[in-house]
XYZ file of C-alpha atoms in Angstrom:
105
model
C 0.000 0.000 0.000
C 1.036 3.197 -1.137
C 0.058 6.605 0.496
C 0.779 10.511 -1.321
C 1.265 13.872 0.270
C -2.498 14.372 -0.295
C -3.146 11.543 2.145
C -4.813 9.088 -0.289
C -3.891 5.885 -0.050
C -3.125 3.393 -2.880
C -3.801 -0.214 -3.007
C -3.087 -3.041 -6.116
C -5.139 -5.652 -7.137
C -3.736 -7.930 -4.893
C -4.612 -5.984 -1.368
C -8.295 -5.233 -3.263
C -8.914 -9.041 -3.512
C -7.645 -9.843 0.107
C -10.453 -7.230 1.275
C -13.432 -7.877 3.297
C -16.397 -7.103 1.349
C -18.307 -4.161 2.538
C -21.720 -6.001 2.947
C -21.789 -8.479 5.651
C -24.584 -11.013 4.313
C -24.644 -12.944 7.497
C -25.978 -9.612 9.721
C -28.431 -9.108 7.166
C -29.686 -12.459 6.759
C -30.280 -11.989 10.981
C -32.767 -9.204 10.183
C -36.237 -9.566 9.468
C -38.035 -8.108 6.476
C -39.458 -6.144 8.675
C -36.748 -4.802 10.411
C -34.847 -4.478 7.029
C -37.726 -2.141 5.950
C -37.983 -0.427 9.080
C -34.870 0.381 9.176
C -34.599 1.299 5.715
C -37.639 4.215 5.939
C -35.866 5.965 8.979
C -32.533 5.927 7.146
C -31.821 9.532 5.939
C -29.393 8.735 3.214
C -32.193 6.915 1.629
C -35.663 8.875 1.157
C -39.096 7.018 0.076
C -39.158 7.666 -3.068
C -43.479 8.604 -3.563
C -45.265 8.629 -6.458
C -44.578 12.381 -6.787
C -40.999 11.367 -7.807
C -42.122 9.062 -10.175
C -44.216 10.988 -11.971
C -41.589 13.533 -12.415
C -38.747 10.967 -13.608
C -37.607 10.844 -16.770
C -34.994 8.236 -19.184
C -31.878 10.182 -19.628
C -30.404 8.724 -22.811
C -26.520 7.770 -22.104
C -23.881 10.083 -23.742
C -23.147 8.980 -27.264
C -19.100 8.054 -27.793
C -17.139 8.737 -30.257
C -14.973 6.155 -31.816
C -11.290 7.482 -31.576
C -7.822 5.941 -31.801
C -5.633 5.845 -29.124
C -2.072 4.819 -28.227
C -1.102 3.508 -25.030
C 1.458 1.620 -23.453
C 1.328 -1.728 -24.607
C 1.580 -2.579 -20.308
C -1.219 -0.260 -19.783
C -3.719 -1.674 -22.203
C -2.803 -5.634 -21.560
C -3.127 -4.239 -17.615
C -6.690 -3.342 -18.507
C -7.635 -5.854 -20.921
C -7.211 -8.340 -18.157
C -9.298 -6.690 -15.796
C -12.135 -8.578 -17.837
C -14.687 -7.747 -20.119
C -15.920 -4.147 -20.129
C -12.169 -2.534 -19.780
C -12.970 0.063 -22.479
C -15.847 1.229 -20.334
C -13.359 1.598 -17.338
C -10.545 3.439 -19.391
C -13.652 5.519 -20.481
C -14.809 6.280 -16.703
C -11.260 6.824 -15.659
C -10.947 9.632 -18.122
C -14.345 11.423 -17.126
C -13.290 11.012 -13.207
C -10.186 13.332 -14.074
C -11.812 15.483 -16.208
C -14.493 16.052 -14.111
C -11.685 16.412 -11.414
C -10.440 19.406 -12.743
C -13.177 21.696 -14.067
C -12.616 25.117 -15.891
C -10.021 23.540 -17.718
């Protein structure tokens, strides 16, 4: 693990796998539906969503891409290709994080 002056910290794929994962199915499975719900509705990170809300949704279409070409490192791309299937997507969403990262520019 790796750690920068801005006090982020780093990890590879290797620490990532060795992670816990973030849910813990067993304490759920110990609720009841009820309780699940219950204590859903008095969560404030997570509003009912009424039929007001509904009504007032809408489909937003995704962005349309452009087909470009590109050269990388030939490490870089084989690094993402074997992430698995859908590693044009994450080059794609890597490249809108640091845009996004650094408006007005």
């Amino acid at each position: 693990m790796a750690t920068n002056k801005d006090k982020k910290v780093d990890f590879d794929i290797e620490e990532i796998s060795k992670m816990r994962p973030l849910t813990d199915g067993k304490r759920n499975r110990a609720f009841s539906d009820a309780q699940l719900t219950a204590n859903a509705e008095t969560d404030p990170d997570n509003p009912i969503l009424d039929d007001t809300f509904w009504e007032r949704a809408r489909r937003v279409p995704p962005p349309r891409k452009k087909q470009v070409t590109l050269r990388l490192d030939a490490e870089v791309l084989e690094w993402f290709k074997q992430q698995g299937k859908g590693y044009q997507t994450t080059i794609n969403a890597i490249l809108r994080a640091y845009k996004e990262s650094r408006p007005g520019r």
